[in-house]
C-alpha cells in the first residue's frame, strides 16, 4: 500500500503568518548561511527526512474514582518524506514506556480506494533513555521524496511524567479531579507519540471527549464545544511538540481584555479576573510595537492548581501559570510579561535543540524587560533585573562558576535528560549576552528594530545560536567589519562555549533609587548591635514587592545575621514575615533556614504545603538539607507529607537532594 505523490495537498512548510513590519533594511535571506539539519540527541525519532505537516489527536479523558484517570488516544500524523530512501522502511517516533501503543496503521489517501481502517504496521517500543523510548514502525517500503503518508497510532497514556492527574484534594476547589499536561522539555512523548524535538514544527488539531461537568482547554488558536462534552481545537500555526498542552477540569473563564480571558477553577475566577482585568492588552500592544505582530490570535491565561511546577508556561494562546501569581496587587505580572514575550522568542523563533535553550529564555528575559521598561519604567525594571542577577549569583555560587552548565550552549550528551540541565544561566547569562549585543549596537531603537527583523526572518523556524549571531552580523555589517564577534574577553564563542560569570553586565544603576534604600536597610540589620533609631526611620510600608524582594536578597546574602537580629526583623516587619506573596515567602523561608530560626520553621512547612513550584521547592529543600538536624528533620517530614502532590519531576529532584534516590 503506497500513498503516491499529491494524494492530498500539502500546505507550505515555512513562513506562514502575517509579515512583521520592517524597521530597518534586512539582509537578503539567501545571504544568511543555510542551516544544516540539527541533530537533537534528546530525540529518539527519525524526524530528519520527514516533514510533519499536521498532527491530529483524538482523545478521550476519564477520571477514576481516586487517583489516576485514563487518557485513550489516537494520533494521526500527516507526513511528507523529504529525502529518498532515508531511514529505510522504518519510521521512529518518540514515546515513553508509559504510553501503551495498541496499533499503528497506514491510512489510504482521503477519498481514495483502500480500507478506511488502514493497513496495520509492525510496531515495537524500544528503550532509548530514562525519559523516553523509541517507537519503531515498519513501513511497507522505503518512502520516496515527496511521498505523503498518513499514520495512525492508537494508544493509552498511563502514569507518564507529561500527563498529570490530580485528585480533588489537590485542586483549589477540592470537589473534582483535574488533569493537565506539561510538555517542555521532553515530557510530551508520554502524552502522544511524535517527533518530540523542538527542531520540528507542525500544525495540530484535536478532539477531546471529557466526562460531564468538565471542560477541556488546549494551546490552540480555536476552541469549540460540541455535543457529548466533546471539545474541538485547532492550532493553525506550526509549533513544536512541547507547546501542545491540555487541561481537563472544573474550570470557567472571564474576559480580561479584547483578546484575553482568564481560566481558573470557579473558586479562583474572581481573584483571577481582578488580578489581570484590563492589564494584559497593554503588555500585548507594547510587545507588538517592539517585536512585530502577535500571530497567535488570543492570549489567555490559565491558573493552574497549586502543584503546577512552574511560575508560568508559555503554551501558545493559553499561558499556564501558578496560582501564586494571585497576589492581589498585580505585583507578579513580570511572569505574565515573560510568558507573553515567548510569543515571539521561543514560540515563533524556537531553539532547535535543548542545548540552545538560552535562545528561548535569554531573548525572552530581554524582551520581558523591554516591555517592562515601556510599561513600568527603567528604574523598576532594573530593580527586577537585579533580583534576577542575584539568582544567577546564587546559582553560580552553588555550582561553581566553571560548571559546564554555566555556559550558554550546553552539550546535552545522549542519555542526559534536558530537564536536568535547567538552571538560571540560560535566563540571566542569556539576558546579559543579549544586552551585550544591544550594547554593541549602542542604540536602543536600532536594536529593537534588529529584534523585530530577527523574529520576522526566523518566525516559524527552529534555529541555533549560529543563525542568531550570523543574522546579527549580517544585519549590522559595520559591526561585522569591526570584528565585534572576536573582541578579546567578549568573543561570541566565549559567551556561548565557556562557563562562568557573564563578561558583560548591563548597567542596572537606573534602579539605584529603588535599590539603594534596600541596601542601606540591609546594612543596618546586619550590624552587630542594631541601630534601632536608624532602622525605625526607614518606612518600608510604601515599598513595592520587588524592593522588598531585593532587600531580602541582601539579608540572605549577609546571613546568618548576628544572633537575635532576624527575630527582631521578623517582629518589626510582619509585612515581610507574614507575607502571602510567594516571592516574599520564598525569601523569608530561605532567611529562616539560613539563620536557623526554628521558631519559624512552620512557615517553611506551610509554604511547601501550599504550592509545588520547582523554583521555590528545590532551594528550600537544599537549604534544609544543608542545615541543622532539626532542619533536616523538617525536610523529611515535609517531603513525606507533600510528595504525592508534587510533579513527578520535582519529586525526583527533591529525592536526590535528600539522598533518597541515586544522584
Ligand atoms: N518555559 C519556561 C518554563 C519551563 C522551562 C518549563 C523549562 C519546562 C522546562 C517559562 O517560560 C519560564 O521561564 N517560567 C519562569 C518565569 C520567570 C522566568 C518569570 C518560571 O516558571 O519561573
Ligand atoms: Zn521562559
XYZ file of C-alpha atoms and ligand atoms in Angstrom:
686
model
C 0.000 0.000 0.000
C 1.639 3.181 -1.116
C 0.423 6.691 -0.949
C 1.501 8.387 -4.160
C 2.523 11.940 -4.764
C -0.134 14.532 -4.253
C -2.688 12.350 -2.518
C -3.751 15.469 -0.761
C -2.466 18.966 -0.917
C 0.437 19.630 1.389
C 0.445 23.099 2.914
C 3.595 25.171 2.540
C 6.065 24.500 5.348
C 7.559 27.827 6.139
C 6.838 31.473 6.521
C 3.138 31.494 7.204
C 1.534 34.148 9.332
C 1.395 37.868 8.827
C 4.652 39.570 7.942
C 6.263 41.778 10.541
C 6.624 45.447 9.883
C 10.200 46.163 8.926
C 12.007 48.946 10.693
C 15.409 48.582 9.067
C 16.911 47.054 5.924
C 17.143 43.333 6.281
C 19.867 41.166 4.836
C 18.860 39.048 1.896
C 17.597 35.752 3.263
C 19.898 33.932 0.853
C 22.857 35.740 2.337
C 22.136 34.141 5.672
C 24.012 30.897 5.833
C 21.928 27.864 5.026
C 21.467 25.726 8.106
C 22.451 22.130 8.386
C 19.697 19.941 9.840
C 20.015 19.922 13.604
C 20.602 16.635 15.402
C 18.742 16.527 18.654
C 20.355 13.998 20.968
C 17.274 14.105 23.182
C 15.008 12.706 20.488
C 14.840 9.033 19.564
C 12.917 9.893 16.440
C 13.917 9.723 12.800
C 12.499 13.192 12.191
C 15.303 14.219 9.823
C 13.931 13.034 6.472
C 10.325 13.897 7.268
C 8.071 16.901 7.416
C 5.204 16.570 9.839
C 2.504 18.525 8.035
C -0.179 18.064 10.630
C -0.943 16.122 13.777
C -4.459 15.295 14.835
C -5.214 13.929 18.283
C -8.444 12.139 19.091
C -8.595 11.933 22.865
C -10.939 10.586 25.460
C -10.329 11.517 29.071
C -11.958 9.835 32.028
C -11.329 10.082 35.738
C -11.014 7.126 38.058
C -12.721 7.301 41.433
C -9.395 8.006 43.103
C -6.020 8.988 41.709
C -5.074 8.482 38.098
C -7.522 8.684 35.268
C -7.409 7.365 31.748
C -6.375 9.023 28.531
C -7.131 6.999 25.438
C -5.836 8.445 22.229
C -5.431 8.142 18.540
C -2.688 10.216 16.952
C -2.865 10.829 13.215
C 0.373 12.040 11.675
C 0.325 13.527 8.194
C 3.848 13.163 6.931
C 5.784 14.039 3.844
C 9.025 12.316 3.024
C 11.659 14.887 2.080
C 14.539 12.582 1.140
C 14.608 9.416 -0.943
C 15.287 6.201 0.891
C 16.398 7.918 4.069
C 15.800 5.757 7.098
C 14.872 2.720 5.004
C 11.394 1.372 5.592
C 11.373 2.395 9.218
C 9.938 5.405 10.966
C 10.882 6.152 14.556
C 8.838 8.287 16.920
C 9.456 9.465 20.441
C 7.310 7.712 23.005
C 7.512 6.614 26.618
C 7.222 3.341 28.496
C 4.016 4.763 29.984
C 2.494 5.069 26.513
C 0.821 1.773 25.651
C 0.511 1.561 21.873
C -2.080 -0.915 20.675
C -1.874 -0.388 16.933
C -0.127 1.573 14.206
C -1.589 1.757 10.732
C -1.101 3.420 7.389
C -4.240 5.129 6.141
C -5.224 5.254 2.500
C -5.301 8.713 0.898
C -8.510 10.548 1.786
C -11.226 9.895 -0.747
C -9.063 7.274 -2.461
C -9.506 3.494 -2.579
C -8.446 1.261 0.285
C -9.617 0.073 3.662
C -10.575 3.092 5.756
C -9.205 1.347 8.844
C -5.825 1.338 7.153
C -3.065 -1.197 6.889
C -1.750 -2.377 10.241
C 2.002 -1.921 10.565
C 4.506 -3.724 12.783
C 5.303 -1.513 15.739
C 7.763 -2.010 18.559
C 8.775 0.077 21.549
C 12.500 0.001 22.363
C 14.449 1.581 25.218
C 16.043 4.949 24.490
C 16.709 6.882 27.705
C 15.419 7.286 31.242
C 12.973 9.881 29.907
C 11.574 8.126 26.876
C 11.535 5.248 24.456
C 11.680 4.818 20.706
C 8.654 3.630 18.787
C 9.826 1.731 15.727
C 7.228 1.480 12.983
C 7.913 -0.621 9.924
C 6.568 0.858 6.696
C 5.567 -1.347 3.757
C 8.534 0.055 1.830
C 11.101 2.806 1.953
C 9.336 6.049 1.080
C 10.453 8.329 -1.719
C 10.963 12.050 -1.566
C 7.685 13.911 -1.923
C 5.595 10.984 -0.780
C 2.751 11.709 1.624
C 1.876 9.237 4.357
C -0.890 9.247 6.920
C -0.129 7.182 10.001
C -2.498 6.498 12.845
C -1.408 5.249 16.228
C -3.842 4.019 18.862
C -2.585 4.267 22.404
C -3.326 4.821 26.013
C -1.300 7.221 28.137
C -0.579 5.807 31.578
C 1.324 7.273 34.506
C 3.867 9.200 32.450
C 5.541 12.436 33.508
C 3.774 14.529 30.860
C 0.203 13.784 31.910
C -0.621 14.752 35.484
C -3.682 13.514 37.303
C -4.820 15.358 40.403
C -7.283 14.134 42.977
C -9.982 16.572 44.170
C -7.926 17.345 47.300
C -5.090 18.575 45.100
C -7.238 21.245 43.446
C -8.232 24.636 44.800
C -11.918 23.711 44.944
C -11.353 20.199 46.341
C -14.504 18.957 44.605
C -13.467 17.402 41.313
C -10.379 15.738 39.856
C -8.205 17.556 37.339
C -5.712 16.627 34.655
C -3.083 18.695 32.906
C -0.179 18.122 30.591
C 3.236 19.778 30.693
C 5.326 19.225 27.586
C 8.529 21.207 27.996
C 11.151 19.962 27.637
C 10.743 16.277 26.724
C 7.589 15.217 28.542
C 5.027 15.235 25.739
C 6.347 11.927 24.455
C 4.373 10.398 27.325
C 1.252 12.289 26.143
C 1.280 11.342 22.442
C 3.781 9.659 20.095
C 5.574 12.249 17.947
C 8.800 13.824 16.839
C 9.427 15.221 20.294
C 12.110 17.682 19.300
C 11.876 21.476 19.136
C 13.531 21.298 15.698
C 10.261 20.089 14.136
C 7.198 22.304 13.777
C 3.710 21.350 12.691
C 0.097 22.409 12.987
C -2.214 20.347 15.122
C -5.862 19.781 15.862
C -7.619 17.743 18.494
C -10.963 16.478 19.648
C -11.209 15.774 23.346
C -14.140 13.963 24.906
C -14.437 14.581 28.636
C -16.886 13.500 31.346
C -19.996 15.519 32.125
C -19.227 18.584 34.240
C -15.671 19.058 32.933
C -14.163 21.495 30.460
C -11.175 20.937 28.197
C -8.824 23.680 27.006
C -5.718 23.458 24.843
C -2.940 25.645 23.483
C -4.821 26.245 20.255
C -5.991 29.121 18.087
C -9.594 27.933 18.121
C -11.742 26.256 20.738
C -15.241 24.933 20.295
C -17.581 22.891 22.431
C -19.633 20.329 20.568
C -22.283 17.933 21.773
C -21.420 14.997 24.047
C -18.899 17.004 26.030
C -16.523 16.953 23.120
C -14.185 19.887 22.606
C -12.576 20.645 19.268
C -9.275 22.512 18.921
C -7.186 23.805 16.053
C -3.730 25.305 16.148
C -3.309 26.946 12.779
C 0.347 27.960 13.145
C 3.204 25.459 13.122
C 4.595 24.815 16.606
C 6.994 22.332 18.195
C 5.613 19.346 20.117
C 6.489 20.755 23.546
C 3.932 23.533 23.145
C 0.916 21.246 22.844
C -0.918 21.341 26.154
C -4.227 20.172 27.549
C -6.186 20.742 30.729
C -9.378 18.958 31.744
C -11.044 20.150 34.907
C -13.797 22.085 36.530
C -12.722 25.403 35.048
C -14.507 28.557 33.983
C -13.393 31.746 32.265
C -13.788 35.502 32.475
C -12.826 38.191 29.981
C -9.960 40.487 30.939
C -9.287 42.157 27.597
C -10.299 42.297 23.935
C -8.327 39.132 23.114
C -7.761 37.745 26.587
C -9.588 35.836 29.234
C -8.526 34.119 32.421
C -9.387 30.486 33.143
C -9.491 29.068 36.647
C -11.433 26.837 38.954
C -14.713 28.541 39.925
C -13.451 29.424 43.417
C -10.480 31.331 41.959
C -12.062 33.041 38.979
C -12.993 36.267 40.771
C -9.470 36.708 42.109
C -8.016 35.847 38.712
C -10.169 38.395 36.939
C -9.378 41.060 39.496
C -5.655 40.465 39.264
C -5.420 40.931 35.499
C -8.538 42.742 34.313
C -7.558 45.412 31.804
C -3.783 44.967 32.035
C -2.952 42.160 29.611
C -3.777 44.103 26.459
C -1.186 46.766 27.217
C 1.538 44.125 27.521
C 0.491 42.647 24.158
C 0.315 46.025 22.433
C 3.772 47.004 23.684
C 5.097 43.595 22.626
C 3.681 44.071 19.137
C 5.119 47.558 18.882
C 8.555 46.228 19.803
C 8.699 42.804 18.174
C 6.063 42.730 15.435
C 2.602 41.223 15.047
C 1.198 38.891 17.674
C 0.373 35.941 15.412
C -1.438 33.673 17.860
C -4.877 35.286 17.900
C -5.925 35.060 21.532
C -3.774 35.394 24.616
C -5.489 33.660 27.536
C -4.154 32.726 30.963
C -4.997 29.559 32.855
C -4.476 29.485 36.621
C -3.332 26.001 37.488
C -3.698 24.027 40.694
C -1.033 24.822 43.324
C 1.178 21.862 42.435
C 1.949 23.239 38.957
C 5.757 23.105 38.885
C 6.423 26.400 37.081
C 5.689 30.056 37.549
C 4.451 30.117 34.003
C 4.493 28.003 30.860
C 4.149 29.738 27.513
C 1.705 27.353 25.853
C 0.628 29.317 22.776
C -2.705 31.152 23.051
C -3.030 29.889 26.606
C -0.279 30.521 29.141
C -0.396 28.223 32.164
C 0.527 29.913 35.445
C 0.871 29.055 39.104
C -1.948 30.345 41.317
C 0.816 32.010 43.383
C 0.510 34.877 40.895
C -2.777 35.792 42.564
C -1.007 38.172 44.915
C -3.891 40.632 44.965
C -1.782 43.574 43.828
C -0.526 42.631 40.329
C 2.982 42.591 41.764
C 3.949 39.367 39.980
C 2.927 40.471 36.493
C 6.540 40.070 35.358
C 5.786 36.368 34.941
C 2.912 37.193 32.585
C 5.101 39.625 30.640
C 7.731 36.892 30.444
C 5.294 34.348 29.016
C 3.867 36.929 26.603
C 7.432 37.606 25.416
C 7.742 33.949 24.464
C 5.068 34.673 21.826
C 7.976 35.987 19.743
C 11.035 34.390 21.349
C 10.520 30.678 21.825
C 7.137 30.122 20.252
C 7.789 31.900 16.939
C 11.591 31.644 16.823
C 12.448 28.420 18.599
C 15.623 26.790 19.879
C 16.371 23.867 17.566
C 17.602 21.718 20.439
C 17.541 21.942 24.225
C 21.252 22.678 24.227
C 20.296 26.076 22.770
C 17.631 26.757 25.398
C 19.189 30.168 26.136
C 17.866 31.332 22.744
C 14.359 30.868 24.122
C 14.930 32.133 27.635
C 17.710 34.698 27.260
C 15.922 36.553 24.464
C 12.670 36.253 26.382
C 14.226 37.784 29.504
C 15.487 40.627 27.350
C 12.086 41.075 25.686
C 10.325 40.871 29.053
C 12.489 43.683 30.394
C 11.987 45.767 27.258
C 8.214 45.516 27.708
C 8.569 46.144 31.423
C 10.673 49.238 30.749
C 7.976 50.631 28.455
C 5.166 49.856 30.897
C 6.727 50.363 34.334
C 9.804 52.446 33.530
C 13.528 51.829 33.727
C 14.124 52.088 37.496
C 11.592 49.398 38.347
C 12.809 47.155 35.527
C 16.433 47.481 36.650
C 15.359 46.557 40.167
C 13.624 43.423 38.867
C 16.708 42.623 36.762
C 18.882 42.994 39.865
C 16.845 40.299 41.608
C 17.444 38.144 38.534
C 21.173 38.783 38.787
C 21.052 37.716 42.438
C 19.532 34.400 41.353
C 22.355 33.895 38.868
C 24.899 34.732 41.580
C 23.311 32.200 43.958
C 23.238 29.556 41.250
C 26.864 30.041 40.239
C 27.994 30.128 43.864
C 26.204 26.848 44.450
C 27.566 25.042 41.375
C 30.895 26.810 40.922
C 31.283 29.238 38.038
C 33.157 26.701 35.942
C 30.363 24.159 35.933
C 29.702 23.001 32.350
C 26.051 24.018 32.682
C 27.195 27.605 33.189
C 27.734 28.172 29.504
C 25.007 29.346 27.200
C 25.316 26.497 24.734
C 25.023 23.302 26.692
C 26.263 19.991 25.404
C 23.488 17.519 26.083
C 25.038 14.094 25.744
C 22.920 11.096 24.762
C 21.126 9.790 27.834
C 21.130 13.136 29.638
C 17.643 14.414 30.343
C 17.433 18.013 29.076
C 15.178 18.859 32.011
C 18.067 18.024 34.334
C 20.116 20.847 32.805
C 17.592 23.523 33.836
C 19.154 26.430 35.748
C 19.478 30.226 35.831
C 22.279 30.501 33.265
C 20.182 30.436 30.071
C 17.922 33.064 31.630
C 20.227 35.559 33.244
C 23.531 34.980 31.452
C 21.447 34.811 28.281
C 19.930 38.158 29.225
C 23.430 39.569 29.706
C 24.546 38.339 26.290
C 21.542 39.853 24.515
C 22.152 43.053 26.486
C 25.762 42.904 25.320
C 24.610 42.680 21.695
C 22.419 45.737 22.326
C 25.414 47.475 23.899
C 27.492 46.760 20.789
C 24.786 48.380 18.679
C 24.711 51.283 21.091
C 21.244 52.500 20.182
C 18.057 51.054 21.683
C 15.740 51.709 18.761
C 18.220 50.220 16.299
C 18.481 47.132 18.483
C 14.696 46.924 18.823
C 14.475 47.053 15.033
C 17.005 44.246 14.827
C 14.928 42.099 17.192
C 11.865 42.681 15.074
C 13.749 41.793 11.885
C 15.165 38.697 13.616
C 11.690 37.495 14.533
C 10.477 38.174 11.025
C 13.447 36.359 9.494
C 13.161 33.204 11.612
C 9.461 33.073 12.509
C 8.016 29.560 12.473
C 11.523 28.142 12.321
C 13.823 26.388 14.770
C 17.315 27.773 14.917
C 20.674 27.671 16.664
C 22.823 30.444 18.115
C 24.862 30.385 14.898
C 21.776 31.505 12.991
C 21.101 34.246 15.517
C 24.629 35.586 15.605
C 25.099 35.169 11.853
C 21.990 37.248 11.310
C 23.151 39.852 13.821
C 26.415 40.333 11.944
C 24.656 40.447 8.576
C 22.185 42.982 9.899
C 24.936 45.211 11.267
C 27.679 44.925 8.625
C 29.664 47.756 10.216
C 29.896 45.705 13.418
C 30.888 42.644 11.455
C 33.602 44.668 9.777
C 34.865 45.796 13.171
C 35.111 42.160 14.243
C 32.849 42.527 17.273
C 32.493 38.768 17.433
C 36.132 38.405 18.465
C 36.875 41.231 20.909
C 39.250 39.648 23.457
C 37.365 38.588 26.551
C 33.986 39.082 24.864
C 34.242 36.658 21.948
C 30.851 35.336 20.862
C 32.451 31.908 21.100
C 33.383 32.561 24.723
C 29.864 33.688 25.548
C 28.467 30.502 24.079
C 31.010 27.879 24.998
C 32.856 28.955 28.142
C 31.243 28.546 31.536
C 31.462 31.381 34.010
C 30.124 34.708 35.157
C 28.984 36.916 32.245
C 31.869 39.005 30.916
C 29.462 41.904 30.422
C 26.719 43.025 32.799
C 24.124 45.567 31.709
C 24.094 48.749 33.750
C 21.331 48.498 36.338
C 22.159 51.799 38.022
C 18.890 53.431 36.877
C 17.379 51.184 39.548
C 19.585 52.702 42.254
C 16.860 54.960 43.582
C 14.885 51.827 44.477
C 17.816 49.583 45.358
C 19.861 51.958 47.488
C 17.360 52.270 50.387
C 17.010 48.493 50.472
C 20.787 48.034 50.522
C 21.164 50.567 53.312
C 18.456 48.994 55.387
C 20.030 45.564 54.942
C 23.355 47.007 56.144
C 21.642 48.270 59.278
C 20.121 44.877 60.009
C 23.440 43.090 59.531
C 25.189 45.121 62.211
C 26.373 43.504 65.449
C 24.486 45.975 67.560
C 21.347 47.210 65.919
C 20.857 50.934 65.433
C 17.105 50.856 66.025
C 16.742 54.568 65.610
C 18.145 54.437 62.104
C 16.116 51.307 61.339
C 12.871 52.818 62.578
C 13.489 55.887 60.474
C 13.058 53.780 57.328
C 9.445 53.256 56.343
C 9.062 50.165 54.196
C 5.261 50.316 54.096
C 5.331 52.054 50.726
C 7.899 49.725 49.176
C 6.952 47.682 46.125
C 7.172 43.916 46.296
C 10.393 43.767 44.276
C 12.033 46.311 46.579
C 11.239 44.023 49.482
C 12.478 41.050 47.484
C 15.700 42.902 46.785
C 16.044 43.795 50.465
C 15.528 40.162 51.468
C 18.094 39.003 48.907
C 20.583 41.340 50.582
C 19.690 39.994 54.018
C 20.021 36.442 52.744
C 23.427 37.215 51.285
C 24.575 38.580 54.644
C 23.057 35.701 56.606
C 23.481 34.270 59.147
C 22.993 37.657 60.799
C 24.242 38.262 64.342
C 22.247 36.346 66.935
C 18.776 37.764 67.523
C 18.655 40.134 64.545
C 16.392 38.053 62.341
C 13.987 37.506 65.191
C 13.704 41.242 65.671
C 13.424 41.820 61.951
C 10.573 39.331 61.848
C 8.735 41.142 64.601
C 9.334 44.553 63.149
C 8.089 43.717 59.620
C 5.015 41.463 59.664
C 4.524 42.730 56.093
C 7.522 40.514 55.288
C 7.495 37.701 57.811
C 3.748 37.132 57.473
C 3.603 37.899 53.746
C 1.235 35.993 51.499
C 3.185 36.924 48.369
C 5.065 33.828 47.170
C 8.266 35.642 46.170
C 8.459 37.154 49.656
C 7.573 33.881 51.323
C 10.337 32.070 49.447
C 12.956 34.589 50.588
C 11.656 34.694 54.122
C 11.815 30.922 54.358
C 15.369 30.951 52.997
C 16.323 33.515 55.647
C 14.636 31.496 58.397
C 16.645 28.436 57.383
C 19.974 30.151 56.892
C 19.610 31.776 60.324
C 18.312 28.635 61.943
C 15.244 30.393 63.264
C 13.484 27.272 64.480
C 10.585 29.286 65.863
C 9.504 29.980 62.280
C 10.120 26.574 60.698
C 6.376 26.155 60.437
C 6.395 28.862 57.767
C 8.694 26.764 55.614
C 6.418 23.812 56.077
C 3.268 25.824 55.326
C 4.781 27.333 52.204
C 5.840 23.937 50.877
C 2.408 22.541 51.635
C 0.709 25.414 49.825
C 2.346 25.101 46.386
C 4.751 22.944 44.358
C 6.667 25.293 42.103
C 10.084 23.810 41.348
C 11.958 27.094 41.717
C 10.515 27.536 45.215
C 10.642 23.934 46.302
C 14.203 22.899 45.433
C 16.076 25.829 47.008
C 14.197 25.284 50.259
C 14.974 21.571 50.378
C 18.616 22.329 49.569
C 18.706 24.833 52.416
C 17.054 22.426 54.840
C 19.343 19.574 53.890
C 22.393 21.775 54.303
C 21.188 22.965 57.702
C 20.837 21.648 61.235
C 19.490 18.293 62.363
C 16.171 19.969 63.018
C 16.141 21.436 59.503
C 16.853 18.027 58.016
C 14.053 16.512 60.028
C 11.756 19.248 58.783
C 12.755 18.381 55.218
C 11.959 14.714 55.664
C 8.697 15.355 57.418
C 7.562 17.918 54.862
C 8.538 15.787 51.913
C 6.776 12.692 53.124
C 3.610 14.711 53.614
C 3.718 16.626 50.320
C 5.435 14.249 47.874
C 2.205 12.915 46.350
C 1.177 16.463 45.443
C 4.404 17.335 43.658
C 5.008 16.945 39.950
C 6.911 13.694 39.459
C 9.993 15.538 38.155
C 10.036 17.801 41.199
C 9.563 14.757 43.434
C 12.597 13.145 41.876
C 14.754 16.245 42.241
C 13.821 16.514 45.917
C 14.621 12.841 46.400
C 18.089 13.469 45.008
C 18.613 16.396 47.362
C 17.519 14.307 50.345
C 19.630 11.340 49.301
C 16.524 9.231 48.731
C 17.500 8.446 45.144
C 20.777 7.948 43.327
C 22.119 11.313 42.141
N 9.323 27.903 29.524
C 9.573 28.245 30.876
C 9.229 27.143 31.843
C 9.954 25.841 31.579
C 11.299 25.820 31.286
C 9.268 24.661 31.662
C 11.939 24.617 31.045
C 9.912 23.458 31.431
C 11.249 23.428 31.120
C 8.822 29.519 31.282
O 8.719 30.454 30.268
C 9.588 30.181 32.375
O 10.722 30.517 32.141
N 8.955 30.395 33.521
C 9.577 31.097 34.621
C 9.080 32.528 34.621
C 10.069 33.529 35.142
C 11.422 33.482 34.500
C 9.485 34.926 35.031
C 9.185 30.373 35.901
O 8.412 29.418 35.841
O 9.693 30.727 36.944
Zn 10.582 31.391 29.858
